[in-house]
């Protein structure tokens, strides 16, 4: 495909994507398409490559009802084809000397000893000095920031294949975490970062997309 066409198609997907408020519950995303969406989340970049996330796909209607009641009753939770709770890892897993990092470096990245030592040192300096990530909340919020990259990538990828989505922060974090714990869905060193629903829209967006102009949001230093 010519580059100009490709750019046009990508921008069309950005225009197509909107925060869908209600999905058609009878229209289901195919397994193959949903796997494609998840794959763009899995392949997303993260600080130091720590992949501090888990994508929990909630298809159980009773669990969705419970989550909806802790998420301002928003219809996206119950009407979407696929509903994802994005979890972020907490301090116990993300501190430079944690077991999770050690397993990730050894078993996933298969780093040689010297590389592992160098990376661990860099993460320690980053966490303790450069970014001052020592409180539980600071380190969890750092993990959440990474998950938003995966969130954005998944929504854009979905839009490129004609699938609608809605990112959601409109929920009570403590209540949703309580539900996930009670249901045995979330254990240990995770917290809820955000929610995202995927499916097919019932209605087109109520109004055209509005954004500030390029001049308002971009400064150039030349
Ligand atoms: C992190 C985040 C959380 C959001 N939470 C909600 C939400 O809980 N419910 C909702 O309807 N829209 C939610 N939105 C959608 C925004 O309101 C929407 O993206 C914004 O108004 C721009 O509109 P557009 O996405 O349709 O272009 C959220 C968006 C983001 C990025």
mmCIF file of C-alpha atoms and ligand atoms in Angstrom, residues 17-21 72 74 76 148 151 155 166-171 194 209-211, ligand 1:
data_model
loop_
_atom_site.group_PDB
_atom_site.id
_atom_site.type_symbol
_atom_site.label_atom_id
_atom_site.label_comp_id
_atom_site.label_asym_id
_atom_site.label_seq_id
_atom_site.Cartn_x
_atom_site.Cartn_y
_atom_site.Cartn_z
ATOM 1 C CA UNK A 17 -12.506 5.675 17.457
ATOM 2 C CA UNK A 18 -14.654 7.411 19.993
ATOM 3 C CA UNK A 19 -15.627 6.642 23.557
ATOM 4 C CA UNK A 20 -18.534 4.343 22.715
ATOM 5 C CA UNK A 21 -21.260 4.608 25.340
ATOM 6 C CA UNK A 72 -21.213 4.414 37.843
ATOM 7 C CA UNK A 74 -22.030 2.512 32.907
ATOM 8 C CA UNK A 76 -20.337 -0.264 28.401
ATOM 9 C CA UNK A 148 -2.193 3.211 29.397
ATOM 10 C CA UNK A 151 -4.698 0.641 26.417
ATOM 11 C CA UNK A 155 -8.065 0.853 21.103
ATOM 12 C CA UNK A 166 -14.421 2.760 25.492
ATOM 13 C CA UNK A 167 -11.603 3.450 27.947
ATOM 14 C CA UNK A 168 -12.951 3.767 31.475
ATOM 15 C CA UNK A 169 -11.723 5.448 34.621
ATOM 16 C CA UNK A 170 -15.276 6.039 35.794
ATOM 17 C CA UNK A 171 -15.264 3.462 38.580
ATOM 18 C CA UNK A 194 -8.318 1.052 34.189
ATOM 19 C CA UNK A 209 -15.051 14.934 17.491
ATOM 20 C CA UNK A 210 -13.691 18.150 19.002
ATOM 21 C CA UNK A 211 -10.026 18.747 19.711
HETATM 22 C C1 LIG B 1 -8.268 7.239 30.867
HETATM 23 C C2 LIG B 1 -9.624 7.515 30.339
HETATM 24 C C3 LIG B 1 -10.740 7.230 31.097
HETATM 25 C C4 LIG B 1 -12.021 7.456 30.581
HETATM 26 N N1 LIG B 1 -13.114 7.064 31.308
HETATM 27 C C5 LIG B 1 -14.335 7.107 30.726
HETATM 28 C C6 LIG B 1 -15.471 6.526 31.361
HETATM 29 O O1 LIG B 1 -15.406 6.007 32.466
HETATM 30 N N2 LIG B 1 -16.650 6.568 30.700
HETATM 31 C C7 LIG B 1 -16.783 7.118 29.460
HETATM 32 O O2 LIG B 1 -17.873 7.102 28.890
HETATM 33 N N3 LIG B 1 -15.732 7.678 28.826
HETATM 34 C C8 LIG B 1 -14.503 7.656 29.436
HETATM 35 N N4 LIG B 1 -13.417 8.183 28.775
HETATM 36 C C9 LIG B 1 -13.601 8.742 27.437
HETATM 37 C C10 LIG B 1 -13.325 10.233 27.326
HETATM 38 O O3 LIG B 1 -14.331 10.971 27.937
HETATM 39 C C11 LIG B 1 -13.178 10.561 25.827
HETATM 40 O O4 LIG B 1 -12.108 9.838 25.310
HETATM 41 C C12 LIG B 1 -12.983 12.040 25.544
HETATM 42 O O5 LIG B 1 -14.093 12.780 25.971
HETATM 43 C C13 LIG B 1 -12.752 12.293 24.061
HETATM 44 O O6 LIG B 1 -13.795 11.788 23.273
HETATM 45 P P1 LIG B 1 -13.563 10.662 22.172
HETATM 46 O O7 LIG B 1 -12.744 9.562 22.814
HETATM 47 O O8 LIG B 1 -14.949 10.177 21.854
HETATM 48 O O9 LIG B 1 -12.867 11.277 21.020
HETATM 49 C C14 LIG B 1 -12.152 8.003 29.297
HETATM 50 C C15 LIG B 1 -11.017 8.311 28.557
HETATM 51 C C16 LIG B 1 -9.776 8.047 29.054
HETATM 52 C C17 LIG B 1 -8.567 8.307 28.191
#
